[in-house]
Amino acid sequence: MDSEAIKKCLEGSGLRCTPQRYAVMAFLIEHRGHPTAAEIFEGVNRVDPGCSRATTYNNLRDLVEAGLVREVAVEGRAARFDAKGTRHHHFICDRCGNVEDVEWYDVPGPASKSLGKRILRQSEVIFRGLCAKCAPRYATGSAGL
Amino acid sequence: MDSEAIKKCLEGSGLRCTPQRYAVMAFLIEHRGHPTAAEIFEGVNRVDPGCSRATTYNNLRDLVEAGLVREVAVEGRAARFDAKGTRHHHFICDRCGNVEDVEWYDVPGPASKSLGKRILRQSEVIFRGLCAKCAPRYATGSAGL
DNA sequence: TAATACTTTAGATTAAATCTAATCTGAGGC
DNA sequence: GCCTCAGATTAGATTTAATCTAAAGTATTA
Ligand SMILES: [Mn+2]
Ligand SMILES: [Mn+2]
Ligand SMILES: [Zn+2]
Ligand SMILES: [Zn+2]
């Protein structure tokens, strides 16, 4: 995605394209490994030392609210962020906490009676287990190390 | 679930049935609304003022590791806990963050090719949207208030 | 009983995220 | 071009959630 496209994308969602906001969005598009806010701050701040922590967090909030970025909460760890590209599900590693993309497929919704008066916006599947890096260490005891 | 059953349940998972651990488990069984650790601490501590914060957190961790309790991470809020009874999915409210149970149904797994070398332990569906309490306020603008 | 492993405790500490209030910027009106 | 002001940014303080520490207590086993 080129810089003009990122600008369009921000403005299309009613967000001003400030240098800091652009940098946060560009970082997320370039780093698809679900970085934490702290990692994003560090990455953006290294390039533009004048981008503060508060601004990074503010912009992440704005981007999530605008629907351009997804926030993934992980038990016992910092939240991770994900520029929404193509739809996909997530695999979360029990051991290292890494979040990985899983090819999207349609999820059957709940029975409307079990949904009641709730308004459904989205269904997503979270897969859990061991990532490719962590699996061997367990599958073969600790011999894999 | 009576006190003897809770004791069995703990010991069956290799956990000593201490008064504090029992109290945490009993609280979760009695309060099915997905309380936070702080709420559990407060509830348990009110009955047994000698149960400390660290012990509440330690025991929650032990219970989660033993597979008796589920931890639910919610974006931007404290984690919530859930004594595992019958299998179910979760609905998380965009507005108030409440976690509600949704009747369980089988989820089709991902294509094995998109799973790769990962080891899958569990698939769960997270539904998102507005809970029954929050839905009216939005469905009708703010007139619902 | 003695040894050992497990558990609890109060309070300190860390980590994540948010808040504050002063300052800065730029799009739109003149 | 200048003005204005809503929106954006900043450094640092603060809050909140969770974990750590080290000492003391309690159960299990030898
Ligand atoms: Mn993703
Ligand atoms: Mn539940
Ligand atoms: Zn892993
Ligand atoms: Zn709600």
PDB file of N, CA, C and O in Angstrom, chain A residues 1-18 21-22 25 29 63 66 68:
ATOM      1  N   MET A   1       0.866  -1.214   0.000  1.00  0.00           N
ATOM      2  CA  MET A   1       0.000   0.000   0.000  1.00  0.00           C
ATOM      3  C   MET A   1       0.890   1.247   0.000  1.00  0.00           C
ATOM      4  O   MET A   1       1.723   1.430   0.890  1.00  0.00           O
ATOM      5  N   ASP A   2       0.734   2.128  -0.998  1.00  0.00           N
ATOM      6  CA  ASP A   2       1.615   3.305  -1.058  1.00  0.00           C
ATOM      7  C   ASP A   2       1.086   4.427  -0.173  1.00  0.00           C
ATOM      8  O   ASP A   2      -0.030   4.360   0.348  1.00  0.00           O
ATOM      9  N   SER A   3       1.915   5.452  -0.018  1.00  0.00           N
ATOM     10  CA  SER A   3       1.591   6.494   0.948  1.00  0.00           C
ATOM     11  C   SER A   3       0.286   7.219   0.598  1.00  0.00           C
ATOM     12  O   SER A   3      -0.457   7.624   1.479  1.00  0.00           O
ATOM     13  N   GLU A   4       0.038   7.341  -0.716  1.00  0.00           N
ATOM     14  CA  GLU A   4      -1.195   8.027  -1.125  1.00  0.00           C
ATOM     15  C   GLU A   4      -2.423   7.212  -0.705  1.00  0.00           C
ATOM     16  O   GLU A   4      -3.431   7.762  -0.242  1.00  0.00           O
ATOM     17  N   ALA A   5      -2.294   5.898  -0.826  1.00  0.00           N
ATOM     18  CA  ALA A   5      -3.407   5.013  -0.456  1.00  0.00           C
ATOM     19  C   ALA A   5      -3.682   5.082   1.041  1.00  0.00           C
ATOM     20  O   ALA A   5      -4.835   5.054   1.480  1.00  0.00           O
ATOM     21  N   ILE A   6      -2.614   5.167   1.831  1.00  0.00           N
ATOM     22  CA  ILE A   6      -2.797   5.255   3.283  1.00  0.00           C
ATOM     23  C   ILE A   6      -3.516   6.556   3.633  1.00  0.00           C
ATOM     24  O   ILE A   6      -4.441   6.577   4.450  1.00  0.00           O
ATOM     25  N   LYS A   7      -3.110   7.622   2.973  1.00  0.00           N
ATOM     26  CA  LYS A   7      -3.738   8.923   3.199  1.00  0.00           C
ATOM     27  C   LYS A   7      -5.234   8.838   2.873  1.00  0.00           C
ATOM     28  O   LYS A   7      -6.081   9.236   3.671  1.00  0.00           O
ATOM     29  N   LYS A   8      -5.542   8.274   1.731  1.00  0.00           N
ATOM     30  CA  LYS A   8      -6.934   8.119   1.296  1.00  0.00           C
ATOM     31  C   LYS A   8      -7.734   7.322   2.323  1.00  0.00           C
ATOM     32  O   LYS A   8      -8.870   7.662   2.660  1.00  0.00           O
ATOM     33  N   CYS A   9      -7.089   6.276   2.789  1.00  0.00           N
ATOM     34  CA  CYS A   9      -7.719   5.363   3.719  1.00  0.00           C
ATOM     35  C   CYS A   9      -8.069   6.063   5.033  1.00  0.00           C
ATOM     36  O   CYS A   9      -9.176   5.915   5.573  1.00  0.00           O
ATOM     37  N   LEU A  10      -7.156   6.907   5.517  1.00  0.00           N
ATOM     38  CA  LEU A  10      -7.414   7.645   6.754  1.00  0.00           C
ATOM     39  C   LEU A  10      -8.523   8.667   6.540  1.00  0.00           C
ATOM     40  O   LEU A  10      -9.490   8.744   7.309  1.00  0.00           O
ATOM     41  N   GLU A  11      -8.371   9.444   5.453  1.00  0.00           N
ATOM     42  CA  GLU A  11      -9.338  10.519   5.221  1.00  0.00           C
ATOM     43  C   GLU A  11     -10.717   9.968   4.882  1.00  0.00           C
ATOM     44  O   GLU A  11     -11.730  10.565   5.238  1.00  0.00           O
ATOM     45  N   GLY A  12     -10.712   8.811   4.228  1.00  0.00           N
ATOM     46  CA  GLY A  12     -11.999   8.172   3.918  1.00  0.00           C
ATOM     47  C   GLY A  12     -12.755   7.784   5.180  1.00  0.00           C
ATOM     48  O   GLY A  12     -13.973   7.599   5.166  1.00  0.00           O
ATOM     49  N   SER A  13     -12.037   7.649   6.296  1.00  0.00           N
ATOM     50  CA  SER A  13     -12.680   7.299   7.561  1.00  0.00           C
ATOM     51  C   SER A  13     -12.875   8.518   8.441  1.00  0.00           C
ATOM     52  O   SER A  13     -13.173   8.390   9.626  1.00  0.00           O
ATOM     53  N   GLY A  14     -12.659   9.703   7.870  1.00  0.00           N
ATOM     54  CA  GLY A  14     -12.884  10.929   8.621  1.00  0.00           C
ATOM     55  C   GLY A  14     -11.752  11.281   9.567  1.00  0.00           C
ATOM     56  O   GLY A  14     -11.944  12.056  10.506  1.00  0.00           O
ATOM     57  N   LEU A  15     -10.571  10.718   9.328  1.00  0.00           N
ATOM     58  CA  LEU A  15      -9.434  11.030  10.192  1.00  0.00           C
ATOM     59  C   LEU A  15      -8.440  11.901   9.437  1.00  0.00           C
ATOM     60  O   LEU A  15      -8.086  11.614   8.299  1.00  0.00           O
ATOM     61  N   ARG A  16      -7.969  12.957  10.067  1.00  0.00           N
ATOM     62  CA  ARG A  16      -6.925  13.767   9.458  1.00  0.00           C
ATOM     63  C   ARG A  16      -5.667  12.932   9.287  1.00  0.00           C
ATOM     64  O   ARG A  16      -5.343  12.126  10.164  1.00  0.00           O
ATOM     65  N   CYS A  17      -4.986  13.177   8.190  1.00  0.00           N
ATOM     66  CA  CYS A  17      -3.747  12.437   7.990  1.00  0.00           C
ATOM     67  C   CYS A  17      -2.571  13.228   8.554  1.00  0.00           C
ATOM     68  O   CYS A  17      -1.864  13.910   7.820  1.00  0.00           O
ATOM     69  N   THR A  18      -2.380  13.139   9.853  1.00  0.00           N
ATOM     70  CA  THR A  18      -1.234  13.809  10.482  1.00  0.00           C
ATOM     71  C   THR A  18      -0.007  12.915  10.330  1.00  0.00           C
ATOM     72  O   THR A  18      -0.147  11.704  10.138  1.00  0.00           O
ATOM     73  N   ARG A  21      -0.170  10.039  12.902  1.00  0.00           N
ATOM     74  CA  ARG A  21      -1.209   9.044  12.624  1.00  0.00           C
ATOM     75  C   ARG A  21      -0.828   8.220  11.401  1.00  0.00           C
ATOM     76  O   ARG A  21      -1.012   7.004  11.374  1.00  0.00           O
ATOM     77  N   TYR A  22      -0.280   8.905  10.416  1.00  0.00           N
ATOM     78  CA  TYR A  22       0.186   8.208   9.228  1.00  0.00           C
ATOM     79  C   TYR A  22       1.252   7.183   9.606  1.00  0.00           C
ATOM     80  O   TYR A  22       1.213   6.040   9.157  1.00  0.00           O
ATOM     81  N   MET A  25      -0.217   4.085  11.255  1.00  0.00           N
ATOM     82  CA  MET A  25      -0.908   3.240  10.268  1.00  0.00           C
ATOM     83  C   MET A  25       0.098   2.544   9.353  1.00  0.00           C
ATOM     84  O   MET A  25      -0.011   1.344   9.102  1.00  0.00           O
ATOM     85  N   ILE A  29       0.836  -1.486   8.703  1.00  0.00           N
ATOM     86  CA  ILE A  29       0.720  -2.126   7.386  1.00  0.00           C
ATOM     87  C   ILE A  29       2.018  -2.850   7.036  1.00  0.00           C
ATOM     88  O   ILE A  29       2.002  -3.896   6.403  1.00  0.00           O
ATOM     89  N   LEU A  63      -7.808   4.762  15.308  1.00  0.00           N
ATOM     90  CA  LEU A  63      -7.802   3.830  14.179  1.00  0.00           C
ATOM     91  C   LEU A  63      -8.709   2.634  14.447  1.00  0.00           C
ATOM     92  O   LEU A  63      -9.403   2.150  13.547  1.00  0.00           O
ATOM     93  N   ALA A  66     -12.266   3.851  14.154  1.00  0.00           N
ATOM     94  CA  ALA A  66     -12.635   4.079  12.748  1.00  0.00           C
ATOM     95  C   ALA A  66     -12.775   2.769  11.985  1.00  0.00           C
ATOM     96  O   ALA A  66     -13.213   2.759  10.834  1.00  0.00           O
ATOM     97  N   LEU A  68     -10.329   0.765  11.083  1.00  0.00           N
ATOM     98  CA  LEU A  68      -9.200   0.477  10.184  1.00  0.00           C
ATOM     99  C   LEU A  68      -8.225  -0.515  10.807  1.00  0.00           C
ATOM    100  O   LEU A  68      -7.445  -1.154  10.114  1.00  0.00           O
TER     101      LEU A  68
END
